[in-house]
Amino acid sequence: MQNNNITIENILTPEFLSDIDSWHGHIPFAFELIKNLKPKRFVELGTHKGDSYLAFCQAVNHYQTETECFSVDTWQGDEHAGEAPELYGENIYETLAAYHDEKYHTFSTLMKMKFDDALSSFEDGSIDLLHIDGLHTYEAVKHDFETWLPKLSNRGVILFHDTIVNYGNFGVWKLWDELLEHYPGFGFSHSYGLGVLAVGKETPEWIGDICSLDKTQFDLWKNKFEYFGNSVLSHSFKRQIHYFKNLFEQRDEQLRDLNEEKDQQLKELGENRDRQLENKDKQLNDLNEKLEQATKALAFAQMIVKRRDQRLADLNSQLEQIGKQYTGAQQIATERECQILELTSQFSK
Ligand SMILES: C[S@@+](CC[C@H](N)C(=O)[O-])C[C@H]1O[C@@H](n2cnc3c(N)ncnc32)[C@H](O)[C@@H]1O
C-alpha cells in the first residue's frame, strides 16, 4: 500500500464480544476508524448488547481520542434485532450498563429512549461520527438518516450496517445505493455489509484517502479488514462453541440428574407397589381362611339340624304309635264297660 495514512498495523483485540456476532467482523475497522478520525462526538443509533458500541468505546479509551460517546436505544428490540422483542428483558440493558459504566462512564452515556426523542439532546452540526443500526426497513433507515443528518458536523461521517442484506423487508441496501450517488463513501461486504459515508463538506483525510484508491488498491485494503474481521468472527465462533459446549455439558448433567431421580422414583414406586401387593395377598389369605372356617361351621350346623330333624321324625312316629295304642285301649275299655253294664243289669233282674 503506497499511502502510509491508510496502512493497517497493530489492530486491537476486542475486549467485548456477546453471542450476537452480526457486527463482529467490523470491529477491526471500528478501531481504525476511531484511531484515524478522532471524532469529537460519536453517536450510535441501535446498540442492543453493545458489540459495536463497546468496540468504539474501547478504541476511544485505548487511543485517548477524547471522543464524547452516546448510545441511543430503547433496549426493547425490533423485528430485525435477531431476538424477538418480547425476549428483550431488562437484563440486556442492565448487563450492558454494568459493563459500560465500570469502564467507560467518564466519556460515554447510554440514552435509553427512542432515536427521535434523543434528537433534541444534540445541537445541529455537533456529531462527527454517527452509526445508524436501528430498524433496517427502507423507510426506517431513511427516516433515521434524514432526521439525524442536520446533527452531523462539517467533517461528519455516517456508518450504515446491513448494507448488503437484500431479503425480506430489509432496505438499507436501497438507501445506500441512493446515497452513494450524492456523497463520497465506500462499503464492506462481509458481516452483512457496512457502509461508510462522508456527509460533511470536508471529508476527513483518512476517509478521502480511502475513497481515492483505485479498485484494485481498495479491494486489497478492504480484504485486509475482511481478514481481520473474520479472525474476530472465528474468535467469537470459538467462544460460542465453548459456550455451547458448556451449555450441552450442563444439560447432560441435568439430564443425568433427572434420569437418576426418575430411576429412584421408579424404584420407590416399584417397592411401594410390591409392599401393597404383599399386604393385599395377606388380607386375601386371611379372608380365605375365615371363609373356610365359616364354611366348616355351616356344614356342622347343617348336620346338627339334619340329626334333629331325624329325631323329631322318630318321636313323631312313636307318638303316633302311642296315640293308636291309646285309642285301641280306650275302645277295649268302652267295650268292657258295656259288658259290665250288661252283666250288672242281668244280675239285678
Ligand atoms: C440491530 S440492533 C443493534 C445492533 C448493535 N449495533 C450491535 O452491534 O449488535 C437494533 C437496535 O435498535 C433498537 N431500535 C430500533 N429502532 C429504534 C428506535 N426507533 N429507537 C430506539 N431504539 C431503536 C432496537 O431496540 C435494537 O436494540
Short mmCIF file of C-alpha atoms and ligand atoms in Angstrom, two decimals:
data_model
loop_
_atom_site.label_atom_id
_atom_site.label_comp_id
_atom_site.label_asym_id
_atom_site.label_seq_id
_atom_site.Cartn_x
_atom_site.Cartn_y
_atom_site.Cartn_z
CA MET A 1 0.00 0.00 0.00
CA GLN A 2 1.63 3.25 -1.11
CA ASN A 3 -0.43 5.59 1.09
CA ASN A 4 1.08 5.46 4.60
CA ASN A 5 -2.04 7.05 6.11
CA ILE A 6 -4.12 4.00 5.47
CA THR A 7 -1.69 1.22 6.33
CA ILE A 8 -3.13 -1.15 8.90
CA GLU A 9 -0.99 -2.27 11.79
CA ASN A 10 -1.42 -3.49 15.34
CA ILE A 11 -5.14 -3.99 15.29
CA LEU A 12 -6.55 -4.14 18.85
CA THR A 13 -8.08 -7.31 20.23
CA PRO A 14 -11.79 -6.84 21.06
CA GLU A 15 -12.49 -6.88 24.79
CA PHE A 16 -16.23 -7.38 24.49
CA LEU A 17 -17.99 -9.94 22.31
CA SER A 18 -21.53 -11.10 23.03
CA ASP A 19 -23.31 -14.01 21.42
CA ILE A 20 -24.75 -11.59 18.80
CA ASP A 21 -22.00 -11.74 16.19
CA SER A 22 -23.53 -9.82 13.27
CA TRP A 23 -21.23 -6.82 13.83
CA HIS A 24 -18.11 -8.70 14.97
CA GLY A 25 -16.49 -8.66 11.53
CA HIS A 26 -16.44 -4.83 11.50
CA ILE A 27 -14.79 -4.37 14.89
CA PRO A 28 -11.22 -4.04 13.45
CA PHE A 29 -12.46 -1.27 11.13
CA ALA A 30 -14.22 0.49 14.06
CA PHE A 31 -10.87 0.51 15.94
CA GLU A 32 -9.02 2.00 12.95
CA LEU A 33 -11.80 4.49 12.23
CA ILE A 34 -11.69 5.93 15.75
CA LYS A 35 -7.88 5.98 15.75
CA ASN A 36 -7.74 7.89 12.46
CA LEU A 37 -10.87 10.06 12.60
CA LYS A 38 -10.53 11.07 16.28
CA PRO A 39 -14.17 12.25 16.28
CA LYS A 40 -15.11 14.84 18.91
CA ARG A 41 -18.56 13.28 19.25
CA PHE A 42 -19.76 9.81 18.30
CA VAL A 43 -23.42 8.70 18.43
CA GLU A 44 -24.75 5.20 17.82
CA LEU A 45 -28.43 4.61 16.97
CA GLY A 46 -29.14 0.98 17.96
CA THR A 47 -26.82 -0.76 20.41
CA HIS A 48 -28.60 -3.92 21.62
CA LYS A 49 -26.00 -5.93 23.62
CA GLY A 50 -23.24 -3.43 22.78
CA ASP A 51 -20.95 -5.30 20.37
CA SER A 52 -20.42 -2.36 18.04
CA TYR A 53 -20.74 0.42 20.62
CA LEU A 54 -18.32 -1.09 23.12
CA ALA A 55 -15.78 -1.62 20.32
CA PHE A 56 -15.93 2.14 19.55
CA CYS A 57 -15.60 2.90 23.28
CA GLN A 58 -12.63 0.52 23.58
CA ALA A 59 -10.85 2.35 20.78
CA VAL A 60 -11.69 5.80 22.23
CA ASN A 61 -10.29 4.65 25.55
CA HIS A 62 -7.23 2.97 24.06
CA TYR A 63 -6.24 5.74 21.62
CA GLN A 64 -7.22 8.51 24.09
CA THR A 65 -9.11 10.36 21.34
CA GLU A 66 -11.20 12.28 23.90
CA THR A 67 -14.34 11.45 21.97
CA GLU A 68 -17.69 12.01 23.68
CA CYS A 69 -19.79 8.88 23.02
CA PHE A 70 -23.56 8.39 23.13
CA SER A 71 -25.60 5.26 22.53
CA VAL A 72 -29.34 5.57 21.86
CA ASP A 73 -31.65 2.56 22.11
CA THR A 74 -34.96 1.74 23.76
CA TRP A 75 -33.49 -1.71 24.52
CA GLN A 76 -36.94 -3.02 23.68
CA GLY A 77 -35.83 -4.64 20.43
CA ASP A 78 -37.31 -4.51 16.96
CA GLU A 79 -38.33 -7.05 14.34
CA HIS A 80 -34.78 -7.21 12.86
CA ALA A 81 -32.76 -7.31 16.06
CA GLY A 82 -32.22 -11.09 15.92
CA GLU A 83 -34.20 -11.66 19.06
CA ALA A 84 -37.97 -11.49 19.43
CA PRO A 85 -38.82 -8.15 21.15
CA GLU A 86 -40.68 -9.94 23.95
CA LEU A 87 -37.37 -11.70 24.82
CA TYR A 88 -35.56 -8.36 25.26
CA GLY A 89 -35.78 -8.41 29.03
CA GLU A 90 -34.45 -5.58 31.22
CA ASN A 91 -31.36 -7.71 31.84
CA ILE A 92 -29.91 -6.91 28.37
CA TYR A 93 -29.75 -3.21 29.25
CA GLU A 94 -28.63 -3.86 32.81
CA THR A 95 -25.83 -6.24 31.78
CA LEU A 96 -24.57 -3.72 29.21
CA ALA A 97 -24.90 -0.77 31.62
CA ALA A 98 -22.96 -2.62 34.35
CA TYR A 99 -20.05 -3.37 31.96
CA HIS A 100 -20.18 0.05 30.30
CA ASP A 101 -20.47 2.17 33.46
CA GLU A 102 -17.49 0.50 35.06
CA LYS A 103 -15.17 1.00 32.08
CA TYR A 104 -16.39 3.98 30.06
CA HIS A 105 -18.64 6.23 32.20
CA THR A 106 -16.15 9.11 32.04
CA PHE A 107 -16.73 9.75 28.33
CA SER A 108 -19.79 7.72 27.35
CA THR A 109 -23.55 7.85 28.04
CA LEU A 110 -26.28 5.27 27.39
CA MET A 111 -29.54 7.02 26.41
CA LYS A 112 -32.50 4.68 26.94
CA MET A 113 -35.04 6.25 24.60
CA LYS A 114 -36.30 6.42 21.02
CA PHE A 115 -33.98 7.84 18.37
CA ASP A 116 -36.46 10.67 17.64
CA ASP A 117 -36.65 11.61 21.32
CA ALA A 118 -32.84 11.86 21.56
CA LEU A 119 -32.60 14.36 18.66
CA SER A 120 -33.21 17.39 20.87
CA SER A 121 -30.22 16.45 23.08
CA PHE A 122 -27.76 17.25 20.24
CA GLU A 123 -27.14 20.62 18.61
CA ASP A 124 -27.00 20.78 14.81
CA GLY A 125 -23.53 20.22 13.35
CA SER A 126 -22.21 18.62 16.58
CA ILE A 127 -21.69 14.96 15.64
CA ASP A 128 -18.54 13.82 13.79
CA LEU A 129 -19.42 10.13 13.59
CA LEU A 130 -22.89 8.56 13.54
CA HIS A 131 -23.60 4.82 13.36
CA ILE A 132 -27.14 4.02 12.17
CA ASP A 133 -28.08 0.45 13.16
CA GLY A 134 -31.75 0.57 14.22
CA LEU A 135 -34.67 -0.91 12.31
CA HIS A 136 -33.49 -1.88 8.82
CA THR A 137 -36.54 -1.24 6.65
CA TYR A 138 -36.01 1.33 3.88
CA GLU A 139 -38.48 3.77 5.48
CA ALA A 140 -36.98 3.45 8.99
CA VAL A 141 -33.35 3.86 7.94
CA LYS A 142 -34.22 6.74 5.59
CA HIS A 143 -36.09 8.43 8.45
CA ASP A 144 -33.09 7.95 10.78
CA PHE A 145 -30.72 9.31 8.12
CA GLU A 146 -32.84 12.36 7.29
CA THR A 147 -33.67 13.32 10.89
CA TRP A 148 -30.06 12.97 12.10
CA LEU A 149 -28.25 14.39 9.06
CA PRO A 150 -28.53 18.02 10.31
CA LYS A 151 -26.73 16.95 13.50
CA LEU A 152 -23.60 15.96 11.55
CA SER A 153 -20.61 18.29 11.57
CA ASN A 154 -18.68 19.56 8.53
CA ARG A 155 -16.41 16.52 8.79
CA GLY A 156 -19.36 14.22 9.56
CA VAL A 157 -19.26 10.53 8.67
CA ILE A 158 -22.22 8.15 8.86
CA LEU A 159 -21.94 4.35 9.11
CA PHE A 160 -24.78 2.10 7.96
CA HIS A 161 -24.90 -1.56 8.94
CA ASP A 162 -26.57 -4.33 6.86
CA THR A 163 -25.96 -2.64 3.50
CA ILE A 164 -25.82 -5.94 1.61
CA VAL A 165 -28.85 -7.63 3.15
CA ASN A 166 -31.38 -7.80 0.35
CA TYR A 167 -34.21 -10.01 1.50
CA GLY A 168 -37.49 -9.63 3.39
CA ASN A 169 -38.19 -6.01 4.22
CA PHE A 170 -34.53 -5.05 4.76
CA GLY A 171 -33.94 -1.84 2.81
CA VAL A 172 -30.59 -0.35 3.90
CA TRP A 173 -29.05 -1.58 0.60
CA LYS A 174 -31.53 0.57 -1.34
CA LEU A 175 -30.90 3.74 0.64
CA TRP A 176 -27.15 3.03 0.49
CA ASP A 177 -27.25 2.85 -3.34
CA GLU A 178 -29.16 6.14 -3.45
CA LEU A 179 -26.83 7.95 -1.03
CA LEU A 180 -23.64 6.88 -2.84
CA GLU A 181 -24.80 8.98 -5.75
CA HIS A 182 -24.68 12.11 -3.58
CA TYR A 183 -21.87 11.57 -1.09
CA PRO A 184 -18.36 10.07 -1.17
CA GLY A 185 -18.14 6.74 0.57
CA PHE A 186 -17.18 3.09 0.42
CA GLY A 187 -18.54 -0.17 1.76
CA PHE A 188 -17.57 -3.57 3.12
CA SER A 189 -19.44 -6.66 2.06
CA HIS A 190 -18.57 -9.03 4.93
CA SER A 191 -20.64 -9.31 8.14
CA TYR A 192 -23.85 -8.16 6.38
CA GLY A 193 -22.13 -5.08 4.93
CA LEU A 194 -21.06 -1.77 6.39
CA GLY A 195 -21.37 1.50 4.50
CA VAL A 196 -19.12 4.47 5.29
CA LEU A 197 -20.45 7.81 4.02
CA ALA A 198 -18.74 11.21 4.27
CA VAL A 199 -21.70 13.57 4.55
CA GLY A 200 -19.83 16.71 5.72
CA LYS A 201 -18.46 19.46 3.49
CA GLU A 202 -14.93 18.49 4.49
CA THR A 203 -14.30 14.80 4.03
CA PRO A 204 -11.82 13.65 6.71
CA GLU A 205 -8.41 12.98 5.21
CA TRP A 206 -8.32 9.27 6.10
CA ILE A 207 -11.72 8.69 4.52
CA GLY A 208 -10.71 10.78 1.48
CA ASP A 209 -7.52 8.72 1.06
CA ILE A 210 -9.52 5.50 1.05
CA CYS A 211 -12.11 6.90 -1.34
CA SER A 212 -9.34 7.89 -3.77
CA LEU A 213 -7.87 4.35 -4.01
CA ASP A 214 -8.37 2.65 -7.34
CA LYS A 215 -10.46 -0.52 -7.36
CA THR A 216 -7.51 -2.93 -7.05
CA GLN A 217 -5.92 -0.97 -4.19
CA PHE A 218 -9.30 -0.57 -2.47
CA ASP A 219 -10.08 -4.30 -2.77
CA LEU A 220 -6.65 -5.10 -1.30
CA TRP A 221 -7.23 -2.69 1.60
CA LYS A 222 -10.81 -3.87 2.12
CA ASN A 223 -9.78 -7.56 2.06
CA LYS A 224 -7.40 -6.93 4.94
CA PHE A 225 -10.32 -5.72 7.07
CA GLU A 226 -12.38 -8.66 5.93
CA TYR A 227 -9.50 -10.93 7.00
CA PHE A 228 -9.16 -9.20 10.41
CA GLY A 229 -12.96 -9.24 10.73
CA ASN A 230 -13.07 -12.96 10.03
CA SER A 231 -10.43 -13.61 12.66
CA VAL A 232 -12.65 -11.78 15.22
CA LEU A 233 -15.57 -13.87 13.98
CA SER A 234 -13.60 -17.10 14.31
CA HIS A 235 -12.63 -15.99 17.82
CA SER A 236 -16.29 -15.37 18.62
CA PHE A 237 -17.25 -18.68 16.97
CA LYS A 238 -14.71 -20.41 19.20
CA ARG A 239 -16.22 -18.61 22.20
CA GLN A 240 -19.69 -19.62 21.09
CA ILE A 241 -18.60 -23.22 20.54
CA HIS A 242 -17.07 -23.16 24.01
CA TYR A 243 -20.28 -21.59 25.37
CA PHE A 244 -22.49 -24.20 23.69
CA LYS A 245 -20.14 -27.00 24.76
CA ASN A 246 -20.52 -25.82 28.37
CA LEU A 247 -24.25 -25.47 27.87
CA PHE A 248 -24.51 -29.02 26.48
CA GLU A 249 -22.38 -30.35 29.33
CA GLN A 250 -24.68 -28.62 31.84
CA ARG A 251 -27.73 -30.02 30.02
CA ASP A 252 -26.16 -33.51 30.03
CA GLU A 253 -25.56 -33.22 33.75
CA GLN A 254 -29.12 -32.03 34.34
CA LEU A 255 -30.37 -34.91 32.18
CA ARG A 256 -28.25 -37.37 34.17
CA ASP A 257 -29.63 -35.96 37.47
CA LEU A 258 -33.18 -36.15 36.13
CA ASN A 259 -32.64 -39.74 34.99
CA GLU A 260 -31.23 -40.69 38.37
CA GLU A 261 -34.19 -39.02 40.08
CA LYS A 262 -36.58 -40.83 37.72
CA ASP A 263 -34.87 -44.21 38.39
CA GLN A 264 -35.07 -43.59 42.15
CA GLN A 265 -38.76 -42.67 41.90
CA LEU A 266 -39.46 -45.74 39.74
CA LYS A 267 -37.62 -47.89 42.28
CA GLU A 268 -39.61 -46.39 45.17
CA LEU A 269 -42.84 -46.80 43.18
CA GLY A 270 -41.93 -50.46 42.49
CA GLU A 271 -41.11 -51.08 46.14
CA ASN A 272 -44.38 -49.42 47.22
CA ARG A 273 -46.31 -51.47 44.71
CA ASP A 274 -44.65 -54.72 45.91
CA ARG A 275 -45.43 -53.79 49.51
CA GLN A 276 -49.05 -53.03 48.66
CA LEU A 277 -49.36 -56.30 46.71
CA GLU A 278 -47.90 -58.20 49.67
CA ASN A 279 -50.46 -56.57 52.03
CA LYS A 280 -53.29 -57.38 49.63
CA ASP A 281 -52.14 -61.03 49.38
CA LYS A 282 -52.03 -61.28 53.17
CA GLN A 283 -55.53 -59.78 53.51
CA LEU A 284 -56.79 -62.22 50.85
CA ASN A 285 -55.26 -65.22 52.67
CA ASP A 286 -56.86 -64.09 55.97
CA LEU A 287 -60.24 -63.74 54.27
CA ASN A 288 -59.87 -67.17 52.62
CA GLU A 289 -59.06 -68.76 56.00
CA LYS A 290 -62.11 -67.08 57.60
CA LEU A 291 -64.28 -68.24 54.70
CA GLU A 292 -63.05 -71.82 55.10
CA GLN A 293 -63.80 -71.75 58.84
CA ALA A 294 -67.26 -70.30 58.24
CA THR A 295 -67.96 -72.98 55.59
CA LYS A 296 -66.95 -75.71 58.06
CA ALA A 297 -69.13 -74.19 60.81
CA LEU A 298 -72.05 -74.04 58.37
CA ALA A 299 -71.64 -77.71 57.36
CA PHE A 300 -71.52 -78.75 61.05
CA ALA A 301 -74.67 -76.71 61.82
CA GLN A 302 -76.43 -78.27 58.82
CA MET A 303 -75.50 -81.75 60.09
CA ILE A 304 -76.91 -80.99 63.58
CA VAL A 305 -80.14 -79.64 62.03
CA LYS A 306 -80.42 -82.83 59.94
CA ARG A 307 -79.97 -85.05 63.05
CA ARG A 308 -82.56 -83.02 64.97
CA ASP A 309 -84.98 -83.33 62.03
CA GLN A 310 -84.47 -87.13 62.07
CA ARG A 311 -85.01 -87.34 65.86
CA LEU A 312 -88.15 -85.22 65.54
CA ALA A 313 -89.47 -87.53 62.82
CA ASP A 314 -88.75 -90.61 65.09
CA LEU A 315 -90.51 -89.03 68.05
CA ASN A 316 -93.50 -88.08 65.89
CA SER A 317 -93.89 -91.67 64.64
CA GLN A 318 -93.55 -93.02 68.27
CA LEU A 319 -96.22 -90.51 69.33
CA GLU A 320 -98.46 -91.64 66.51
CA GLN A 321 -97.93 -95.26 67.64
CA ILE A 322 -98.76 -94.48 71.26
CA GLY A 323 -101.81 -92.48 70.07
CA LYS A 324 -103.02 -95.50 68.15
CA GLN A 325 -102.42 -97.85 71.19
CA TYR A 326 -104.28 -95.40 73.42
CA THR A 327 -107.27 -95.30 71.06
CA GLY A 328 -107.28 -99.16 70.99
CA ALA A 329 -107.12 -99.33 74.78
CA GLN A 330 -109.98 -96.85 75.03
CA GLN A 331 -112.11 -98.98 72.70
CA ILE A 332 -111.42 -102.09 74.79
CA ALA A 333 -112.23 -100.16 77.96
CA THR A 334 -115.52 -98.96 76.43
CA GLU A 335 -116.42 -102.50 75.36
CA ARG A 336 -115.64 -103.89 78.85
CA GLU A 337 -117.69 -101.15 80.40
CA CYS A 338 -120.62 -102.12 78.16
CA GLN A 339 -120.18 -105.79 79.12
CA ILE A 340 -120.08 -104.82 82.81
CA LEU A 341 -123.24 -102.78 82.41
CA GLU A 342 -124.96 -105.67 80.63
CA LEU A 343 -123.92 -108.22 83.28
CA THR A 344 -124.94 -105.87 86.06
CA SER A 345 -128.37 -105.45 84.54
CA GLN A 346 -128.73 -109.29 84.20
CA PHE A 347 -127.83 -109.80 87.81
CA SER A 348 -130.29 -107.23 89.04
CA LYS A 349 -133.29 -108.88 87.27
C1 LIG B 1 -29.65 -4.40 15.08
S1 LIG B 1 -29.79 -3.92 16.71
C2 LIG B 1 -28.32 -3.06 17.06
C3 LIG B 1 -27.13 -3.97 16.96
C4 LIG B 1 -25.86 -3.41 17.51
N1 LIG B 1 -25.39 -2.25 16.83
C5 LIG B 1 -24.77 -4.49 17.55
O1 LIG B 1 -23.64 -4.23 17.31
O2 LIG B 1 -25.09 -5.64 17.89
C6 LIG B 1 -31.00 -2.64 16.62
C7 LIG B 1 -31.36 -1.98 17.94
O3 LIG B 1 -32.03 -0.75 17.64
C8 LIG B 1 -33.04 -0.51 18.59
N2 LIG B 1 -34.02 0.34 17.93
C9 LIG B 1 -34.60 0.15 16.73
N3 LIG B 1 -35.37 1.21 16.39
C10 LIG B 1 -35.27 2.09 17.42
C11 LIG B 1 -35.80 3.39 17.66
N4 LIG B 1 -36.58 3.99 16.78
N5 LIG B 1 -35.49 4.00 18.82
C12 LIG B 1 -34.66 3.39 19.72
N6 LIG B 1 -34.13 2.17 19.53
C13 LIG B 1 -34.42 1.53 18.40
C14 LIG B 1 -33.55 -1.90 19.00
O4 LIG B 1 -34.02 -1.87 20.31
C15 LIG B 1 -32.30 -2.77 18.84
O5 LIG B 1 -31.67 -2.99 20.08
#
